[in-house]
């Protein structure tokens, strides 16, 4: 096994695999390190916004995505209690492929990780990163490959793409101490024969949480959402012995007519899966010399379904910045200073591009989760459903992605 790389990328979700593809193609030696074996299910609403479809082309997986994904999502519905408001989703700017579509993460993430390997990245999987030591120009990563003891690899540059729901093992104790009632726990289940129109994206609002439903690939519906820790605890207290997924499903069927109707004739496929705690926010500026992409850089409340967009787009922002300066970033004489300078530029670009989405998503999430706010907003939405269309626009769904044009034909 090769033990030394130009770049080590921690995590093969969309952010990590996209970064690996872009760096490997530009000639970097890349280790893409992923803890789990693929394909694997992942808690996610699985909707990919239209603004990313050109990026998928540039990554070499656009055609396969088009072949496998569910129908174009042209309408959004907001469901609360027995009420529903339906509005058009805004189309993207491209003439073709103007709407987002959904693809199960077991397929989406595998497609991207396979493309990274095909581009030349060394895929270490399943293999967990235990610690990252050293600094720019001379990192050491302690890895635990499945079935083998421990291995240490060296990398000049490190990209953290391990998401936000699983801290690196060395950070676990820190997170365990800081649990709060406002922490969110996320859930997902898949259903066959759910009664959801193929072009509709129903968004759910309920006390202490929010969620969404969609028909993804192969007609399989995804139901995913987030519930505050205090609400989850109360639900579990009322149904002792039941799993967290079972109490969430029972609550959604009881409190949300749209879910009850959609699932009336449906059968669940596989168990509920859960993750968390989620703490949306920015995670940059940690001073450790590590570049962060995707959720590891910052997480928007998933009510807006923009996490995959931010994962892919942050990978392009980073690759555009560092690919042109590879020599200085990797040379033993200049790596430390050059990487720290590039990190400052990258983090400023990240904030300019994404910080606004986090703020918009936080406003939507708090309105959706708090009954008094949701009740106050409802008459407005009923009267002007176009506010939902505008909301999707504010959350970044149709924002042009400048890299899309620059990388056309790169695959
Ligand atoms: C309920 C819910 C619904 C959502 N719906 C949508 C939606 O519809 N559309 C959308 O765009 N976004 C949605 N999101 C957000 C989206 O899922 C995330 O933003 C996205 O997965 C982030 O991608 P990533 O590559 O940064 O991280 P991840 O997808 O989390 O990938 C990180 C990878 O790193 C690996 N890893 C972790 N620790 C280690 C380690 N120590 N060593 C090696 N590997 C490691 C993990 O196994 C994982 O595969 C939703 C989120 C939730 C919670």
mmCIF file of N, CA and C in Angstrom, residues 131-221:
data_model
loop_
_atom_site.group_PDB
_atom_site.id
_atom_site.type_symbol
_atom_site.label_atom_id
_atom_site.label_comp_id
_atom_site.label_asym_id
_atom_site.label_seq_id
_atom_site.Cartn_x
_atom_site.Cartn_y
_atom_site.Cartn_z
ATOM 1 N N UNK A 131 -6.902 9.895 13.717
ATOM 2 C CA UNK A 131 -6.361 11.201 14.113
ATOM 3 C C UNK A 131 -5.660 11.851 12.919
ATOM 4 N N UNK A 132 -5.596 13.169 12.976
ATOM 5 C CA UNK A 132 -4.826 13.935 11.983
ATOM 6 C C UNK A 132 -3.806 14.739 12.787
ATOM 7 N N UNK A 133 -2.526 14.472 12.550
ATOM 8 C CA UNK A 133 -1.482 15.181 13.300
ATOM 9 C C UNK A 133 -0.554 15.898 12.339
ATOM 10 N N UNK A 134 0.306 16.766 12.885
ATOM 11 C CA UNK A 134 1.228 17.515 12.039
ATOM 12 C C UNK A 134 0.544 18.763 11.517
ATOM 13 N N UNK A 135 0.989 19.242 10.369
ATOM 14 C CA UNK A 135 0.421 20.473 9.826
ATOM 15 C C UNK A 135 0.696 20.559 8.346
ATOM 16 N N UNK A 136 0.320 21.685 7.702
ATOM 17 C CA UNK A 136 0.473 21.842 6.256
ATOM 18 C C UNK A 136 1.884 21.481 5.790
ATOM 19 N N UNK A 137 1.942 20.646 4.769
ATOM 20 C CA UNK A 137 3.227 20.196 4.231
ATOM 21 C C UNK A 137 3.674 18.888 4.836
ATOM 22 N N UNK A 138 3.192 18.568 6.043
ATOM 23 C CA UNK A 138 3.666 17.341 6.731
ATOM 24 C C UNK A 138 2.600 16.817 7.693
ATOM 25 N N UNK A 139 1.469 16.391 7.128
ATOM 26 C CA UNK A 139 0.425 15.785 7.963
ATOM 27 C C UNK A 139 0.686 14.287 8.113
ATOM 28 N N UNK A 140 0.263 13.754 9.244
ATOM 29 C CA UNK A 140 0.247 12.291 9.425
ATOM 30 C C UNK A 140 -1.162 11.898 9.845
ATOM 31 N N UNK A 141 -1.732 10.891 9.167
ATOM 32 C CA UNK A 141 -3.088 10.445 9.498
ATOM 33 C C UNK A 141 -3.017 9.010 9.991
ATOM 34 N N UNK A 142 -3.558 8.808 11.183
ATOM 35 C CA UNK A 142 -3.614 7.455 11.719
ATOM 36 C C UNK A 142 -4.940 6.850 11.261
ATOM 37 N N UNK A 143 -4.859 5.704 10.566
ATOM 38 C CA UNK A 143 -6.052 5.085 9.964
ATOM 39 C C UNK A 143 -6.319 3.735 10.591
ATOM 40 N N UNK A 144 -7.591 3.359 10.604
ATOM 41 C CA UNK A 144 -7.939 2.007 11.049
ATOM 42 C C UNK A 144 -8.685 1.308 9.905
ATOM 43 N N UNK A 145 -7.928 0.626 9.029
ATOM 44 C CA UNK A 145 -8.603 -0.108 7.949
ATOM 45 C C UNK A 145 -9.341 -1.295 8.535
ATOM 46 N N UNK A 146 -10.462 -1.669 7.908
ATOM 47 C CA UNK A 146 -11.248 -2.777 8.449
ATOM 48 C C UNK A 146 -10.424 -4.061 8.420
ATOM 49 N N UNK A 147 -10.393 -4.782 9.522
ATOM 50 C CA UNK A 147 -9.722 -6.078 9.578
ATOM 51 C C UNK A 147 -8.224 -6.004 9.762
ATOM 52 N N UNK A 148 -7.625 -4.828 9.680
ATOM 53 C CA UNK A 148 -6.165 -4.687 9.854
ATOM 54 C C UNK A 148 -5.977 -3.821 11.098
ATOM 55 N N UNK A 149 -4.800 -3.822 11.697
ATOM 56 C CA UNK A 149 -4.578 -2.970 12.876
ATOM 57 C C UNK A 149 -4.625 -1.495 12.514
ATOM 58 N N UNK A 150 -3.589 -0.765 12.833
ATOM 59 C CA UNK A 150 -3.554 0.658 12.490
ATOM 60 C C UNK A 150 -2.459 0.924 11.481
ATOM 61 N N UNK A 151 -2.676 1.938 10.655
ATOM 62 C CA UNK A 151 -1.701 2.309 9.625
ATOM 63 C C UNK A 151 -1.550 3.819 9.696
ATOM 64 N N UNK A 152 -0.340 4.323 9.482
ATOM 65 C CA UNK A 152 -0.172 5.790 9.416
ATOM 66 C C UNK A 152 0.262 6.157 8.008
ATOM 67 N N UNK A 153 -0.441 7.130 7.419
ATOM 68 C CA UNK A 153 -0.021 7.611 6.099
ATOM 69 C C UNK A 153 0.403 9.083 6.236
ATOM 70 N N UNK A 154 1.200 9.536 5.283
ATOM 71 C CA UNK A 154 1.633 10.937 5.275
ATOM 72 C C UNK A 154 0.935 11.650 4.124
ATOM 73 N N UNK A 155 0.594 12.921 4.335
ATOM 74 C CA UNK A 155 0.003 13.724 3.259
ATOM 75 C C UNK A 155 0.470 15.153 3.424
ATOM 76 N N UNK A 156 0.724 15.807 2.294
ATOM 77 C CA UNK A 156 1.146 17.201 2.383
ATOM 78 C C UNK A 156 -0.041 18.093 2.750
ATOM 79 N N UNK A 157 -1.215 17.783 2.169
ATOM 80 C CA UNK A 157 -2.395 18.632 2.384
ATOM 81 C C UNK A 157 -3.560 17.728 2.808
ATOM 82 N N UNK A 158 -4.393 18.209 3.715
ATOM 83 C CA UNK A 158 -5.541 17.399 4.159
ATOM 84 C C UNK A 158 -6.837 18.152 3.888
ATOM 85 N N UNK A 159 -7.805 17.435 3.338
ATOM 86 C CA UNK A 159 -9.148 17.979 3.144
ATOM 87 C C UNK A 159 -10.097 17.175 4.028
ATOM 88 N N UNK A 160 -10.755 17.844 4.974
ATOM 89 C CA UNK A 160 -11.750 17.171 5.821
ATOM 90 C C UNK A 160 -13.082 17.221 5.103
ATOM 91 N N UNK A 161 -13.633 16.054 4.814
ATOM 92 C CA UNK A 161 -14.928 15.954 4.132
ATOM 93 C C UNK A 161 -15.754 14.888 4.851
ATOM 94 N N UNK A 162 -15.562 14.851 6.178
ATOM 95 C CA UNK A 162 -16.190 13.759 6.945
ATOM 96 C C UNK A 162 -17.571 14.128 7.441
ATOM 97 N N UNK A 163 -18.176 15.165 6.854
ATOM 98 C CA UNK A 163 -19.521 15.532 7.245
ATOM 99 C C UNK A 163 -19.514 16.204 8.604
ATOM 100 N N UNK A 164 -20.686 16.259 9.222
ATOM 101 C CA UNK A 164 -20.776 16.991 10.486
ATOM 102 C C UNK A 164 -21.433 16.151 11.562
ATOM 103 N N UNK A 165 -21.859 14.967 11.226
ATOM 104 C CA UNK A 165 -22.651 14.193 12.190
ATOM 105 C C UNK A 165 -21.788 13.198 12.936
ATOM 106 N N UNK A 166 -20.611 12.891 12.370
ATOM 107 C CA UNK A 166 -19.701 11.970 13.058
ATOM 108 C C UNK A 166 -18.406 12.722 13.275
ATOM 109 N N UNK A 167 -18.107 13.101 14.517
ATOM 110 C CA UNK A 167 -16.816 13.752 14.736
ATOM 111 C C UNK A 167 -15.709 12.755 14.466
ATOM 112 N N UNK A 168 -14.498 13.243 14.192
ATOM 113 C CA UNK A 168 -13.368 12.319 14.121
ATOM 114 C C UNK A 168 -13.243 11.671 15.498
ATOM 115 N N UNK A 169 -12.776 10.429 15.585
ATOM 116 C CA UNK A 169 -12.745 9.743 16.882
ATOM 117 C C UNK A 169 -12.107 10.584 17.979
ATOM 118 N N UNK A 170 -11.048 11.326 17.636
ATOM 119 C CA UNK A 170 -10.353 12.110 18.668
ATOM 120 C C UNK A 170 -11.231 13.231 19.217
ATOM 121 N N UNK A 171 -12.298 13.635 18.486
ATOM 122 C CA UNK A 171 -13.139 14.759 18.935
ATOM 123 C C UNK A 171 -14.374 14.282 19.689
ATOM 124 N N UNK A 172 -14.551 12.954 19.810
ATOM 125 C CA UNK A 172 -15.831 12.444 20.311
ATOM 126 C C UNK A 172 -16.161 12.879 21.732
ATOM 127 N N UNK A 173 -15.184 12.851 22.625
ATOM 128 C CA UNK A 173 -15.478 13.170 24.022
ATOM 129 C C UNK A 173 -15.971 14.596 24.157
ATOM 130 N N UNK A 174 -15.299 15.483 23.386
ATOM 131 C CA UNK A 174 -15.676 16.890 23.399
ATOM 132 C C UNK A 174 -17.157 17.058 23.064
ATOM 133 N N UNK A 175 -17.625 16.346 21.998
ATOM 134 C CA UNK A 175 -19.014 16.500 21.564
ATOM 135 C C UNK A 175 -19.976 15.876 22.553
ATOM 136 N N UNK A 176 -19.548 14.750 23.181
ATOM 137 C CA UNK A 176 -20.452 14.042 24.078
ATOM 138 C C UNK A 176 -20.878 14.934 25.247
ATOM 139 N N UNK A 177 -19.921 15.774 25.707
ATOM 140 C CA UNK A 177 -20.236 16.614 26.869
ATOM 141 C C UNK A 177 -21.285 17.672 26.555
ATOM 142 N N UNK A 178 -21.341 18.085 25.288
ATOM 143 C CA UNK A 178 -22.094 19.302 24.996
ATOM 144 C C UNK A 178 -23.488 19.034 24.418
ATOM 145 N N UNK A 179 -24.232 18.058 24.896
ATOM 146 C CA UNK A 179 -25.578 17.795 24.372
ATOM 147 C C UNK A 179 -26.557 18.890 24.816
ATOM 148 N N UNK A 180 -27.497 19.274 23.922
ATOM 149 C CA UNK A 180 -28.450 20.334 24.262
ATOM 150 C C UNK A 180 -29.843 19.936 23.778
ATOM 151 N N UNK A 181 -30.893 20.509 24.430
ATOM 152 C CA UNK A 181 -32.279 20.200 24.054
ATOM 153 C C UNK A 181 -32.555 20.575 22.610
ATOM 154 N N UNK A 182 -31.823 21.596 22.107
ATOM 155 C CA UNK A 182 -32.076 22.059 20.740
ATOM 156 C C UNK A 182 -31.329 21.228 19.697
ATOM 157 N N UNK A 183 -30.500 20.264 20.125
ATOM 158 C CA UNK A 183 -29.848 19.376 19.146
ATOM 159 C C UNK A 183 -30.922 18.736 18.277
ATOM 160 N N UNK A 184 -30.572 18.478 17.025
ATOM 161 C CA UNK A 184 -31.531 17.823 16.136
ATOM 162 C C UNK A 184 -31.080 16.401 15.868
ATOM 163 N N UNK A 185 -32.020 15.485 15.859
ATOM 164 C CA UNK A 185 -31.716 14.126 15.426
ATOM 165 C C UNK A 185 -32.436 13.911 14.105
ATOM 166 N N UNK A 186 -31.737 13.264 13.170
ATOM 167 C CA UNK A 186 -32.260 13.137 11.811
ATOM 168 C C UNK A 186 -32.639 11.686 11.527
ATOM 169 N N UNK A 187 -33.694 11.514 10.747
ATOM 170 C CA UNK A 187 -34.257 10.187 10.479
ATOM 171 C C UNK A 187 -34.560 10.028 9.002
ATOM 172 N N UNK A 188 -34.495 8.786 8.565
ATOM 173 C CA UNK A 188 -34.920 8.515 7.183
ATOM 174 C C UNK A 188 -35.457 7.101 7.074
ATOM 175 N N UNK A 189 -36.507 6.940 6.257
ATOM 176 C CA UNK A 189 -36.960 5.598 5.872
ATOM 177 C C UNK A 189 -37.406 5.648 4.419
ATOM 178 N N UNK A 190 -37.379 4.496 3.775
ATOM 179 C CA UNK A 190 -37.841 4.390 2.384
ATOM 180 C C UNK A 190 -39.135 3.583 2.341
ATOM 181 N N UNK A 191 -40.006 3.954 1.402
ATOM 182 C CA UNK A 191 -41.307 3.288 1.289
ATOM 183 C C UNK A 191 -41.594 2.965 -0.170
ATOM 184 N N UNK A 192 -42.166 1.811 -0.362
ATOM 185 C CA UNK A 192 -42.651 1.406 -1.697
ATOM 186 C C UNK A 192 -44.152 1.716 -1.762
ATOM 187 N N UNK A 193 -44.642 2.172 -2.928
ATOM 188 C CA UNK A 193 -46.061 2.464 -3.170
ATOM 189 C C UNK A 193 -46.612 3.615 -2.336
ATOM 190 N N UNK A 194 -45.785 4.599 -2.037
ATOM 191 C CA UNK A 194 -46.299 5.784 -1.336
ATOM 192 C C UNK A 194 -47.083 6.639 -2.337
ATOM 193 N N UNK A 195 -48.153 7.281 -1.848
ATOM 194 C CA UNK A 195 -48.988 8.097 -2.743
ATOM 195 C C UNK A 195 -48.465 9.540 -2.749
ATOM 196 N N UNK A 196 -47.381 9.743 -3.491
ATOM 197 C CA UNK A 196 -46.792 11.086 -3.626
ATOM 198 C C UNK A 196 -46.604 11.325 -5.124
ATOM 199 N N UNK A 197 -47.111 12.459 -5.619
ATOM 200 C CA UNK A 197 -46.932 12.755 -7.043
ATOM 201 C C UNK A 197 -45.434 12.830 -7.340
ATOM 202 N N UNK A 198 -45.053 12.295 -8.496
ATOM 203 C CA UNK A 198 -43.619 12.162 -8.802
ATOM 204 C C UNK A 198 -42.917 13.513 -8.904
ATOM 205 N N UNK A 199 -43.664 14.580 -9.268
ATOM 206 C CA UNK A 199 -43.006 15.884 -9.466
ATOM 207 C C UNK A 199 -43.115 16.779 -8.229
ATOM 208 N N UNK A 200 -43.595 16.219 -7.114
ATOM 209 C CA UNK A 200 -43.902 17.038 -5.930
ATOM 210 C C UNK A 200 -42.864 16.821 -4.830
ATOM 211 N N UNK A 201 -42.492 17.930 -4.187
ATOM 212 C CA UNK A 201 -41.573 17.866 -3.048
ATOM 213 C C UNK A 201 -42.331 18.353 -1.810
ATOM 214 N N UNK A 202 -42.964 17.433 -1.059
ATOM 215 C CA UNK A 202 -43.686 17.874 0.146
ATOM 216 C C UNK A 202 -42.712 18.145 1.290
ATOM 217 N N UNK A 203 -42.821 19.325 1.890
ATOM 218 C CA UNK A 203 -42.009 19.705 3.052
ATOM 219 C C UNK A 203 -42.931 19.684 4.269
ATOM 220 N N UNK A 204 -42.463 19.074 5.364
ATOM 221 C CA UNK A 204 -43.317 18.883 6.543
ATOM 222 C C UNK A 204 -42.896 19.833 7.645
ATOM 223 N N UNK A 205 -43.904 20.419 8.319
ATOM 224 C CA UNK A 205 -43.630 21.280 9.471
ATOM 225 C C UNK A 205 -44.425 20.726 10.654
ATOM 226 N N UNK A 206 -43.744 20.492 11.775
ATOM 227 C CA UNK A 206 -44.441 19.997 12.969
ATOM 228 C C UNK A 206 -43.717 20.501 14.216
ATOM 229 N N UNK A 207 -44.392 20.432 15.352
ATOM 230 C CA UNK A 207 -43.797 20.960 16.583
ATOM 231 C C UNK A 207 -42.480 20.251 16.865
ATOM 232 N N UNK A 208 -41.408 21.013 16.965
ATOM 233 C CA UNK A 208 -40.108 20.432 17.302
ATOM 234 C C UNK A 208 -39.390 19.789 16.139
ATOM 235 N N UNK A 209 -39.824 20.050 14.916
ATOM 236 C CA UNK A 209 -39.083 19.454 13.802
ATOM 237 C C UNK A 209 -39.624 19.823 12.435
ATOM 238 N N UNK A 210 -38.964 19.257 11.431
ATOM 239 C CA UNK A 210 -39.382 19.460 10.039
ATOM 240 C C UNK A 210 -38.885 18.282 9.224
ATOM 241 N N UNK A 211 -39.404 18.149 7.998
ATOM 242 C CA UNK A 211 -38.971 17.006 7.190
ATOM 243 C C UNK A 211 -39.396 17.164 5.745
ATOM 244 N N UNK A 212 -39.283 16.082 5.000
ATOM 245 C CA UNK A 212 -39.666 16.130 3.593
ATOM 246 C C UNK A 212 -39.889 14.725 3.057
ATOM 247 N N UNK A 213 -40.617 14.664 1.949
ATOM 248 C CA UNK A 213 -40.842 13.377 1.269
ATOM 249 C C UNK A 213 -40.545 13.594 -0.216
ATOM 250 N N UNK A 214 -40.135 12.532 -0.874
ATOM 251 C CA UNK A 214 -39.895 12.640 -2.314
ATOM 252 C C UNK A 214 -39.876 11.229 -2.907
ATOM 253 N N UNK A 215 -40.240 11.141 -4.180
ATOM 254 C CA UNK A 215 -40.075 9.861 -4.869
ATOM 255 C C UNK A 215 -38.737 9.917 -5.597
ATOM 256 N N UNK A 216 -37.838 9.028 -5.214
ATOM 257 C CA UNK A 216 -36.491 9.037 -5.814
ATOM 258 C C UNK A 216 -36.416 7.966 -6.905
ATOM 259 N N UNK A 217 -35.251 7.343 -7.057
ATOM 260 C CA UNK A 217 -35.039 6.359 -8.115
ATOM 261 C C UNK A 217 -35.926 5.137 -7.902
ATOM 262 N N UNK A 218 -36.257 4.482 -8.975
ATOM 263 C CA UNK A 218 -36.970 3.216 -8.929
ATOM 264 C C UNK A 218 -38.325 3.315 -8.205
ATOM 265 N N UNK A 219 -38.928 4.507 -8.190
ATOM 266 C CA UNK A 219 -40.240 4.693 -7.575
ATOM 267 C C UNK A 219 -40.236 4.586 -6.059
ATOM 268 N N UNK A 220 -39.055 4.521 -5.458
ATOM 269 C CA UNK A 220 -38.957 4.366 -4.007
ATOM 270 C C UNK A 220 -39.058 5.757 -3.361
ATOM 271 N N UNK A 221 -39.972 5.869 -2.356
ATOM 272 C CA UNK A 221 -40.125 7.172 -1.690
ATOM 273 C C UNK A 221 -39.193 7.262 -0.490
#
